[in-house]
N, CA and C of each residue as an Amber inpcrd file, in Angstrom:
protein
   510
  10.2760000 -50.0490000 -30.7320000  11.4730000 -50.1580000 -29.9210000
  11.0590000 -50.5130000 -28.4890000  11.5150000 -51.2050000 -28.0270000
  11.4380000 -51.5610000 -25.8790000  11.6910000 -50.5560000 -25.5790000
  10.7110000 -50.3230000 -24.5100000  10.6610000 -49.6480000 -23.6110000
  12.0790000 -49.5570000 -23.1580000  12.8690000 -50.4280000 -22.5730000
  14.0670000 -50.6080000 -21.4010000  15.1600000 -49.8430000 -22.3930000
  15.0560000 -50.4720000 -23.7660000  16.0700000 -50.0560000 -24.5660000
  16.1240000 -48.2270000 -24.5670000  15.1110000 -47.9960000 -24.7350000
  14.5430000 -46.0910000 -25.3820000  15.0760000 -45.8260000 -23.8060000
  14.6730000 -46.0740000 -22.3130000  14.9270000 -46.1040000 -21.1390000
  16.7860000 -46.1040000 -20.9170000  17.4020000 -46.8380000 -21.1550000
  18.7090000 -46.9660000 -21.1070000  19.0380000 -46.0270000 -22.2140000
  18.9660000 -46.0690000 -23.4890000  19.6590000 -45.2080000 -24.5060000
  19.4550000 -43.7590000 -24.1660000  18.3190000 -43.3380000 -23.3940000
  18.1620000 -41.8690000 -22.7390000  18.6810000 -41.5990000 -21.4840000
  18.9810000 -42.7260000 -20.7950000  19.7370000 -42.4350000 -19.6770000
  20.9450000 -42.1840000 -20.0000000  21.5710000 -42.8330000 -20.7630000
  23.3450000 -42.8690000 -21.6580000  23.3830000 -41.5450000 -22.2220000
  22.8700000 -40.8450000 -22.6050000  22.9330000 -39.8300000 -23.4940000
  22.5830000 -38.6370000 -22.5220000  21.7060000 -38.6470000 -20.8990000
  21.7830000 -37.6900000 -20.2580000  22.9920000 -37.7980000 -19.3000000
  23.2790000 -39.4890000 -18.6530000  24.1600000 -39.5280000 -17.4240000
  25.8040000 -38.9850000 -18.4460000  26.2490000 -39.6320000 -19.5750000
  27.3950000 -39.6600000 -20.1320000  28.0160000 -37.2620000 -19.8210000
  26.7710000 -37.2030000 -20.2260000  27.2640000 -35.1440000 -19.9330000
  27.5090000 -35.1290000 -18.4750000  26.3640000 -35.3890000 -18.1040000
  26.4130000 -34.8740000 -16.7820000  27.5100000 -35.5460000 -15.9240000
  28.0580000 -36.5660000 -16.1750000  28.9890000 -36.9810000 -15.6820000
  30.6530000 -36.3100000 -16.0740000  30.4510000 -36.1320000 -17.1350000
  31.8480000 -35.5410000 -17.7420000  31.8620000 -34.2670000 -17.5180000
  30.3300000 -33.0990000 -17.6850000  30.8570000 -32.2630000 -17.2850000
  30.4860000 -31.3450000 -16.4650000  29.5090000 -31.8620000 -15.1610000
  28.9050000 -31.6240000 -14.0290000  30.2490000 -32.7050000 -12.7800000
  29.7620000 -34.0340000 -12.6080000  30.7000000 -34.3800000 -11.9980000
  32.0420000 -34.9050000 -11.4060000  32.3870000 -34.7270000 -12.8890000
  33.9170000 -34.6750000 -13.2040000  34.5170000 -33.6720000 -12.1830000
  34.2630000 -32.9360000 -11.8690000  34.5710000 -31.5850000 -10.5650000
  34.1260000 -31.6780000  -9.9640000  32.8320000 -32.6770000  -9.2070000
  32.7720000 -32.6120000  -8.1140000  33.8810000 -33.8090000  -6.6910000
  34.3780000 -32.9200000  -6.0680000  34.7350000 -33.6610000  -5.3760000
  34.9740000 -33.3070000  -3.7210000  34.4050000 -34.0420000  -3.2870000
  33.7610000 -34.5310000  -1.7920000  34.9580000 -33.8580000  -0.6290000
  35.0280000 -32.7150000  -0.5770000  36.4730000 -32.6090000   0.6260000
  37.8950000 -33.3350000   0.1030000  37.5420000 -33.2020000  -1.2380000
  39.2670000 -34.0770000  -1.6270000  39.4300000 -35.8500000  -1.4950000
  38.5710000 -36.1590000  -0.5950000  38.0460000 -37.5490000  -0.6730000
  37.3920000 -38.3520000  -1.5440000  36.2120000 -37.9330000  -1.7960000
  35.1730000 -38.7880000  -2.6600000  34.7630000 -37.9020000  -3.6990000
  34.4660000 -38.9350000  -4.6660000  34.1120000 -38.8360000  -6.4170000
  33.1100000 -39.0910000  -6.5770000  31.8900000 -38.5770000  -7.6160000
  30.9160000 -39.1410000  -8.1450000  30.9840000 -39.5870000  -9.0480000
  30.4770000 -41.4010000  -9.6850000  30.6620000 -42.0340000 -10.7440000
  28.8690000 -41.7900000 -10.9260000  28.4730000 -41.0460000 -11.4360000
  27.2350000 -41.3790000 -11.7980000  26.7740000 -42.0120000 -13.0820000
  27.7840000 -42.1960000 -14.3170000  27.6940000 -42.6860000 -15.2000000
  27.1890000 -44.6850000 -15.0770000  27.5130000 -44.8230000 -13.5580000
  27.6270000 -46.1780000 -13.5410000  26.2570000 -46.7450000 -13.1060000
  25.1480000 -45.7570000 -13.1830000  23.9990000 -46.5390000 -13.2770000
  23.3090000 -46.6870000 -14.3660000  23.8540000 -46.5680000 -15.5340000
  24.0790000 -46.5450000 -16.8680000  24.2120000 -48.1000000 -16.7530000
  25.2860000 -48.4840000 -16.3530000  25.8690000 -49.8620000 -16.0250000
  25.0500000 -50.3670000 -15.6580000  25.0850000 -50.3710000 -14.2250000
  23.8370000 -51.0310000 -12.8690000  22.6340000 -51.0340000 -13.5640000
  22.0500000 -50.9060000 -14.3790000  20.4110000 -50.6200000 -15.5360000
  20.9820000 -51.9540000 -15.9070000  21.7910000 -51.8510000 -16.8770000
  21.7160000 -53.1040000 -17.8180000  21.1210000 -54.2570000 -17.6540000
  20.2920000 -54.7770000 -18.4200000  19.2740000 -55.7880000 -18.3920000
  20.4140000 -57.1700000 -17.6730000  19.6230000 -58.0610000 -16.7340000
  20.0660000 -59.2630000 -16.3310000  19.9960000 -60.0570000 -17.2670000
  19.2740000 -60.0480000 -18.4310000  19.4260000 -61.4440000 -19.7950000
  20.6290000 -60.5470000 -20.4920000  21.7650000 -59.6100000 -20.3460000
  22.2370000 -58.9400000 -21.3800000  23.8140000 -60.3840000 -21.2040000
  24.1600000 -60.7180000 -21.9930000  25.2260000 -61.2830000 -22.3210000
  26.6630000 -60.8650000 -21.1110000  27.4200000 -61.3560000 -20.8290000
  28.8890000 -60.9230000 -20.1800000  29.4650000 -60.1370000 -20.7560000
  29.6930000 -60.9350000 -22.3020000  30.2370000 -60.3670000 -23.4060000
  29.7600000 -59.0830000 -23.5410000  29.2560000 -58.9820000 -24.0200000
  28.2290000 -57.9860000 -24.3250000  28.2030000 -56.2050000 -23.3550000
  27.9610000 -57.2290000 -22.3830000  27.8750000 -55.8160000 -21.2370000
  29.3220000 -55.4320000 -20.8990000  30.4600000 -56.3750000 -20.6560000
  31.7900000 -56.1420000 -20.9220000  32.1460000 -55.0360000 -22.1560000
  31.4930000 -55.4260000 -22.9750000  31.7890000 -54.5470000 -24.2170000
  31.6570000 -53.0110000 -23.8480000  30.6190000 -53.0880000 -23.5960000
  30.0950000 -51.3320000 -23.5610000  30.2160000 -51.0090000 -22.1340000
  30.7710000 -51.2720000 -21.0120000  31.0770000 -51.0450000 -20.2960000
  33.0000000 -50.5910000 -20.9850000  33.3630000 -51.2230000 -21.7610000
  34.6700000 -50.7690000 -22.3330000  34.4530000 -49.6110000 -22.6550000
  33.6730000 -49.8070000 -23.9080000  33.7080000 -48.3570000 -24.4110000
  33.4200000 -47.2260000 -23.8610000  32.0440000 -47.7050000 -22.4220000
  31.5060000 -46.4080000 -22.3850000  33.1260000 -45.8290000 -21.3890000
  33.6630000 -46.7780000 -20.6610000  34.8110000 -46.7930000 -20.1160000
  35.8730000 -45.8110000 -20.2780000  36.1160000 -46.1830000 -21.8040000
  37.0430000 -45.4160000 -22.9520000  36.5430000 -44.2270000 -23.3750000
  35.1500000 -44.0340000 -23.5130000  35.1270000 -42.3480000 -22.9040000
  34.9250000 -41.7160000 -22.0880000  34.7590000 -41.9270000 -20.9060000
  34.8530000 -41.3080000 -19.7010000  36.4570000 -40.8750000 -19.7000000
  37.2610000 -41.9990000 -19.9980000  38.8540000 -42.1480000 -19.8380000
  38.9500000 -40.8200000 -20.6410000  38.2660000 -40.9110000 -22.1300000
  39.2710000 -39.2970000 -22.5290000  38.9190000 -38.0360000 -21.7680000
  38.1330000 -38.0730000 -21.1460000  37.5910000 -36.4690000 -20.7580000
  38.2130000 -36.1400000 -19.3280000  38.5260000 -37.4120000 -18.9500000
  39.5380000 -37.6320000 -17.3310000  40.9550000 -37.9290000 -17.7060000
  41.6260000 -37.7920000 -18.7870000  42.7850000 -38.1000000 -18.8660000
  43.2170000 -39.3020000 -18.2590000  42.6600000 -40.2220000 -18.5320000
  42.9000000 -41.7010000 -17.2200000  43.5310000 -42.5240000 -18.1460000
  43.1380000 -42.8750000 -19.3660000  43.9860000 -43.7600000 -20.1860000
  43.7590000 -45.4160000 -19.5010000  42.0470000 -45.6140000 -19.6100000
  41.8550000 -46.8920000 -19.1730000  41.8220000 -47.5440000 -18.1430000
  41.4100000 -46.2020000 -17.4520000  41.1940000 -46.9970000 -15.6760000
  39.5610000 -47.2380000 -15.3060000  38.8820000 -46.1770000 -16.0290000
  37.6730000 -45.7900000 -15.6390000  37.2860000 -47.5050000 -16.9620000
  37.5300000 -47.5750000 -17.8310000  36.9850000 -48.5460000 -18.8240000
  37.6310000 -50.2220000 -17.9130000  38.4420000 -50.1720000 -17.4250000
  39.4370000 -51.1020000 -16.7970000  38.4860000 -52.1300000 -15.2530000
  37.7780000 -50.9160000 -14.4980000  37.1290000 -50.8280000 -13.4860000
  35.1380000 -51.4770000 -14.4220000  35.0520000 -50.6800000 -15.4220000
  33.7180000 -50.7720000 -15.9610000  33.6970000 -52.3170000 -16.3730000
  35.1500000 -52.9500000 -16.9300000  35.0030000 -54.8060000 -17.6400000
  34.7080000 -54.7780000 -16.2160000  35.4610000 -54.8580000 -15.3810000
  35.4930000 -56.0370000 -14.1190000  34.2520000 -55.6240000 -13.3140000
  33.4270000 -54.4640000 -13.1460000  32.3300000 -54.9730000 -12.5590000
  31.0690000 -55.3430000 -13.5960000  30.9320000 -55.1850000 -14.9420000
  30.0320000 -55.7420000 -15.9510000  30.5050000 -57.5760000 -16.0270000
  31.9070000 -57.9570000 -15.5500000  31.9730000 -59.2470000 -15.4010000
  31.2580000 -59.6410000 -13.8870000  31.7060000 -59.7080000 -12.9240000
  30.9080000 -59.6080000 -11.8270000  29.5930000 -59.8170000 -11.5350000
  28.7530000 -58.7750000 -12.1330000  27.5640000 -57.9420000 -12.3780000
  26.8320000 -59.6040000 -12.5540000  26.9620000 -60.6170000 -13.4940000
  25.7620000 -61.2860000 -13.9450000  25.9240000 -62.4830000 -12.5770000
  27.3890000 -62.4830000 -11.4650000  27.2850000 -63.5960000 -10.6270000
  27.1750000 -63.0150000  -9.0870000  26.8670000 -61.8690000  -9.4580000
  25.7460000 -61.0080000  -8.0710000  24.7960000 -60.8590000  -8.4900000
  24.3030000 -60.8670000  -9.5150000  22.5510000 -60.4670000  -9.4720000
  22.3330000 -62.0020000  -9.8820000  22.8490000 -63.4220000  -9.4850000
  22.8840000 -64.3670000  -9.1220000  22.8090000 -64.8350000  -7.4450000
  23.3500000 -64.3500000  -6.6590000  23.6500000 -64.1280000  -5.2920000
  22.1550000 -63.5340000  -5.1000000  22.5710000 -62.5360000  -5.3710000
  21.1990000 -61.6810000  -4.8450000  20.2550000 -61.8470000  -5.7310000
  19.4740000 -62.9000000  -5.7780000  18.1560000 -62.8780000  -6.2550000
  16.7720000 -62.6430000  -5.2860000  16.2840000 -61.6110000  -5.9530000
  14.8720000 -61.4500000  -4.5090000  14.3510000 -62.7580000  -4.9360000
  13.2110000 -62.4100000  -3.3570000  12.6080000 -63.5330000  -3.0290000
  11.6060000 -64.1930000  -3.9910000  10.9430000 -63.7220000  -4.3950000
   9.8230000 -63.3090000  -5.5220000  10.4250000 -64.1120000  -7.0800000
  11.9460000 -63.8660000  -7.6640000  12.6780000 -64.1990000  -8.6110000
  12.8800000 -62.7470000  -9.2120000  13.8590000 -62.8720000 -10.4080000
  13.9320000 -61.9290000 -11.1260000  12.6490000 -62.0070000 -12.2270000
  12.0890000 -61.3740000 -12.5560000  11.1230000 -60.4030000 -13.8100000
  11.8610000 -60.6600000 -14.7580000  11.1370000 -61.1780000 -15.8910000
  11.7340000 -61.1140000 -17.3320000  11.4600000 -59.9990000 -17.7660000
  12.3380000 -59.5190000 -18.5820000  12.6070000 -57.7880000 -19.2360000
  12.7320000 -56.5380000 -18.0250000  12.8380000 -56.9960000 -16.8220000
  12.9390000 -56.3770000 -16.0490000  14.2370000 -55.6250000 -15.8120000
  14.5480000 -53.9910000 -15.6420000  16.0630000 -53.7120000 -15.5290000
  16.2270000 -53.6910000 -13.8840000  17.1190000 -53.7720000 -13.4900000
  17.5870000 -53.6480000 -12.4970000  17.1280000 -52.6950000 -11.4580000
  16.6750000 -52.1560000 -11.2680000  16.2360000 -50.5380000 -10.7390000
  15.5580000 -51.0340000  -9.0890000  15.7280000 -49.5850000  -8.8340000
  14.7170000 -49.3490000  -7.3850000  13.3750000 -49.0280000  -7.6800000
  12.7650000 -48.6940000  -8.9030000  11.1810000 -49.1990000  -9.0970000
  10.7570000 -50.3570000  -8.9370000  11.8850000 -51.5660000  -9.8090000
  11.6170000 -52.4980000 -10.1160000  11.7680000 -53.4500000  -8.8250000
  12.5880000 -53.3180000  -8.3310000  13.1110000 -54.2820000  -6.9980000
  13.1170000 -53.4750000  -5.3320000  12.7020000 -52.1310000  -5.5150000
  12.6210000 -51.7820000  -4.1720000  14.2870000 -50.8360000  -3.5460000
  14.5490000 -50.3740000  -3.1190000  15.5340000 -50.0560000  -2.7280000
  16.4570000 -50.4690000  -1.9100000  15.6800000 -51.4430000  -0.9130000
  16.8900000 -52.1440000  -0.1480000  17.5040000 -53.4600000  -1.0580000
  17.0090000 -54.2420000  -2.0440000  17.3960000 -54.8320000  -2.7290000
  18.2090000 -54.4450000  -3.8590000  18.1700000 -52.5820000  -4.3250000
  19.1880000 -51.9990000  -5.1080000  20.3380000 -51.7550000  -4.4030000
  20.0320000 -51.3620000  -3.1870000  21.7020000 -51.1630000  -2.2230000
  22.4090000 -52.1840000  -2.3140000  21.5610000 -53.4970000  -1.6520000
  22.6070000 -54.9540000  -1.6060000  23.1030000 -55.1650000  -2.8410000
  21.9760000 -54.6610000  -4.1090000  22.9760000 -55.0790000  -5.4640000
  23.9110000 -54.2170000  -5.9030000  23.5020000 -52.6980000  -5.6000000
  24.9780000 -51.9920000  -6.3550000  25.5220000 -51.8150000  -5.2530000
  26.0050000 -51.5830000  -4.4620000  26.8980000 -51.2830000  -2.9580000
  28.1480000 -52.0930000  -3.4550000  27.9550000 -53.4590000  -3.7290000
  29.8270000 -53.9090000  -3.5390000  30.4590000 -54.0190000  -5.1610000
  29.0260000 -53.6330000  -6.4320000  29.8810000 -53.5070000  -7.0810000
  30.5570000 -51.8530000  -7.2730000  29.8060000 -51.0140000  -6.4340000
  30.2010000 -49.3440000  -6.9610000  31.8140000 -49.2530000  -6.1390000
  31.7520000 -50.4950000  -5.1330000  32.7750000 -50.4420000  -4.5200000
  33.9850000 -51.5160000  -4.8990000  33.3620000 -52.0630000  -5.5670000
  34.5520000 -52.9210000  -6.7670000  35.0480000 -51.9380000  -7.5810000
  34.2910000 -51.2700000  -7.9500000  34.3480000 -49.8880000  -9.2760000
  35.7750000 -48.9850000  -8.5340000  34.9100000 -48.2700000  -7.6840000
  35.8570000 -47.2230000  -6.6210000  37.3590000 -47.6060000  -5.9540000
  37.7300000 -48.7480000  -5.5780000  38.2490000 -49.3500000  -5.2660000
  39.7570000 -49.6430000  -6.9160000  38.9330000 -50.5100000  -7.9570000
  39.8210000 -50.5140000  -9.0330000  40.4030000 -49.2250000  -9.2480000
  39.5420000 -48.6750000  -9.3670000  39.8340000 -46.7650000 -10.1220000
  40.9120000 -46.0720000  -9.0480000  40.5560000 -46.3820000  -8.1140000
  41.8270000 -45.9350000  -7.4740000  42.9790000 -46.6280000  -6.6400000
  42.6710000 -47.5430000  -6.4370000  44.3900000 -48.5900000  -6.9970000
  44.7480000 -48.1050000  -7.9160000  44.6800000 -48.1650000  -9.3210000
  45.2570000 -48.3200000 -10.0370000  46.1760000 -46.7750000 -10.5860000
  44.6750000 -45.9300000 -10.0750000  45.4250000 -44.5590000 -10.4160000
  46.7910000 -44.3580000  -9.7560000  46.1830000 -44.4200000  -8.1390000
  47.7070000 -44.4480000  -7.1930000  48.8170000 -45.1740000  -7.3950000
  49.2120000 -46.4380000  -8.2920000  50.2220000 -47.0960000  -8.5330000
  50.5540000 -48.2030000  -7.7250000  49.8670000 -48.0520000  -6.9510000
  50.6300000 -49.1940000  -5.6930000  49.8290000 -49.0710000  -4.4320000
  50.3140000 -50.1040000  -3.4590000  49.4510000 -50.0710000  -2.3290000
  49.6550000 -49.4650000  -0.8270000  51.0580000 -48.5180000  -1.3950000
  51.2220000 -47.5190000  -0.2710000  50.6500000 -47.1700000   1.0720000
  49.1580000 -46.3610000  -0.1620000  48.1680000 -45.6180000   0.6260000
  46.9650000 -46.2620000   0.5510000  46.9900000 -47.9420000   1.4890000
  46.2350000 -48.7640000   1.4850000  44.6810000 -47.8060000   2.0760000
  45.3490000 -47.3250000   3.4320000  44.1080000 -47.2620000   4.1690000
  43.4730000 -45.5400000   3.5140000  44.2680000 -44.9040000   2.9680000
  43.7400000 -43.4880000   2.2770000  42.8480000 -44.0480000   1.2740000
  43.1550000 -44.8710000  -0.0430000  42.3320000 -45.5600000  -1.3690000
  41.1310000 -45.6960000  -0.3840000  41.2840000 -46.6460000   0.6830000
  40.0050000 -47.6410000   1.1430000  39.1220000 -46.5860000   1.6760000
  39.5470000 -45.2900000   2.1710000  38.4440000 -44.5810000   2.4280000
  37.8320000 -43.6790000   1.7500000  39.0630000 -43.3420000   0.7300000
  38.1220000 -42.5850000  -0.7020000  37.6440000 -43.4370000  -1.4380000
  37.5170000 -44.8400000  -1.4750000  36.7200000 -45.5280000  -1.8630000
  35.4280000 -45.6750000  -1.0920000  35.1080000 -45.8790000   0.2720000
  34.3330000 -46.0120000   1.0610000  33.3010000 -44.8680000   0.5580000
  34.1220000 -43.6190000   0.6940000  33.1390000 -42.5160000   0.5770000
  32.6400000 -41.9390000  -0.8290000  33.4330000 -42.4960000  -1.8890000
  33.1440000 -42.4440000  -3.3880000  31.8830000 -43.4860000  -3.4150000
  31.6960000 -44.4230000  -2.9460000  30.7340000 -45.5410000  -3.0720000
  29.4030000 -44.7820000  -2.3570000  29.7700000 -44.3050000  -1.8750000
  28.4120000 -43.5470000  -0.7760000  28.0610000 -42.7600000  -1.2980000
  28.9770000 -41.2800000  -1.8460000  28.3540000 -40.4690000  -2.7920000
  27.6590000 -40.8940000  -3.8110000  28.5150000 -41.9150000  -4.8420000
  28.0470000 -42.3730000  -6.0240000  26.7460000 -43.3810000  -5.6400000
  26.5020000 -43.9650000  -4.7000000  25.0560000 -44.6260000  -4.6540000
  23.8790000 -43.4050000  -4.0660000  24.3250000 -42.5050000  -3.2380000
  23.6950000 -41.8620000  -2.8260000  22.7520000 -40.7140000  -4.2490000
  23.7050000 -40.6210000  -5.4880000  23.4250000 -39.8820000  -6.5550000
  22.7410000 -40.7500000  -7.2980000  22.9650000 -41.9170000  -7.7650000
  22.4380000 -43.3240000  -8.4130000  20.7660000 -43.1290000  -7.6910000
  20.7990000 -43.3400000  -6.5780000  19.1040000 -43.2200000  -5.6540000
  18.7960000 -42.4450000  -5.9870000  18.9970000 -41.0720000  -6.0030000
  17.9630000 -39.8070000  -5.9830000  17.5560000 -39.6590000  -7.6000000
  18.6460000 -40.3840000  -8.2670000  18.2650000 -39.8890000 -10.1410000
  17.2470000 -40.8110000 -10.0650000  17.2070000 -42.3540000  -9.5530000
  16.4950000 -42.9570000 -10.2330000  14.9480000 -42.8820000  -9.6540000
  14.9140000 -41.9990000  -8.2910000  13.8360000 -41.7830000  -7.7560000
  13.1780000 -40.3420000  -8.6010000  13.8200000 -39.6760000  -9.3040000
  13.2660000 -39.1910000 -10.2730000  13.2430000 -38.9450000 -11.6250000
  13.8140000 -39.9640000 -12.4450000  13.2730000 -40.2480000 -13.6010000
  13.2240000 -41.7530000 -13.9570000  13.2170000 -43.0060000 -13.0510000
  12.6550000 -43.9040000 -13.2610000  11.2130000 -44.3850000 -12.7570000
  10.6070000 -45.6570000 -13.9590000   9.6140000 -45.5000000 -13.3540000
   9.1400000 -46.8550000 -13.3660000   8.4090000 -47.6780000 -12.5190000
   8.3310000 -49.1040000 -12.6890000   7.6210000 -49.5550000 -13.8930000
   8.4240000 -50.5730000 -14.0480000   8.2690000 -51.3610000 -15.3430000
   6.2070000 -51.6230000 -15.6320000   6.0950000 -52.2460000 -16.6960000
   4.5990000 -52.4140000 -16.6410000   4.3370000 -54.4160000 -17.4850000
């Protein structure tokens, strides 16, 4: 079996709990959320299909949705940045190129090159998820800052996991 694969399928199977039932309750002064499930996402190999990563970004989507009572916001938010996802890590290509079989990571690419890559999609993420929850665009500038600060928590949690249990590729 690949390495990346055994690597991702153990990350899915630790982030999916700990997300549902560690940071499902955490929340930031009433402001900000932790999505930590979404470096689950942000991993996914750059050769992985649209299709493909769309897919399981659905599903994994569709269960987050049952354990949050969301009914397809959290899976809704997961298509549109797994669509995204393959025409930013287009944009942002380091200097060097991308690594074949290489995942995405701050082993692999360094950390200031993981910020520029997950930063606007955790905030594409944060942003969908709560539009959509709120209904409307009312509470333009309230969403935009529990988004602001959901993106900060959730990258800030994304860094520290992967600074300790990832490890650069070989």
């Amino acid at each position: 079996m690949n390495r990346n694969i055994l690597i991702l399928i153990v990350s899915l199977v630790i982030l999916v709990p700990l997300q549902v039932f560690v940071f499902r309750n955490f929340v930031f002064f009433n402001l900000g959320f932790c999505f930590i499930y979404l470096l689950f996402l942000l991993s996914l190999p750059r050769e992985l299909s649209i299709g493909l990563g769309m897919l399981i970004a659905l599903i994994l989507g569709l269960v987050i949705d049952l354990f949050y009572q969301t009914i397809g916001i959290h899976a809704a938010a997961g298509v549109l940045i797994m669509f995204l996802k393959p025409y930013w890590l287009n944009v942002n290509t380091p200097r060097s190129g991308y690594e074949v079989n290489y995942l995405p990571t701050i082993p692999n690419y360094g950390l200031g090159w993981f910020i520029v890559y997950a930063l606007p999609l955790v905030l594409v993420y944060s942003l969908t998820v709560l539009f959509i929850e709120a209904g409307n665009t009312g509470l333009f500038w309230m969403i935009l800052s529990k988004a602001l600060i959901t993106t900060v928590i959730t990258l800030f949690f994304v860094v520290i996991l992967q600074y300790l249990f990832y490890s650069k590729a070989r």
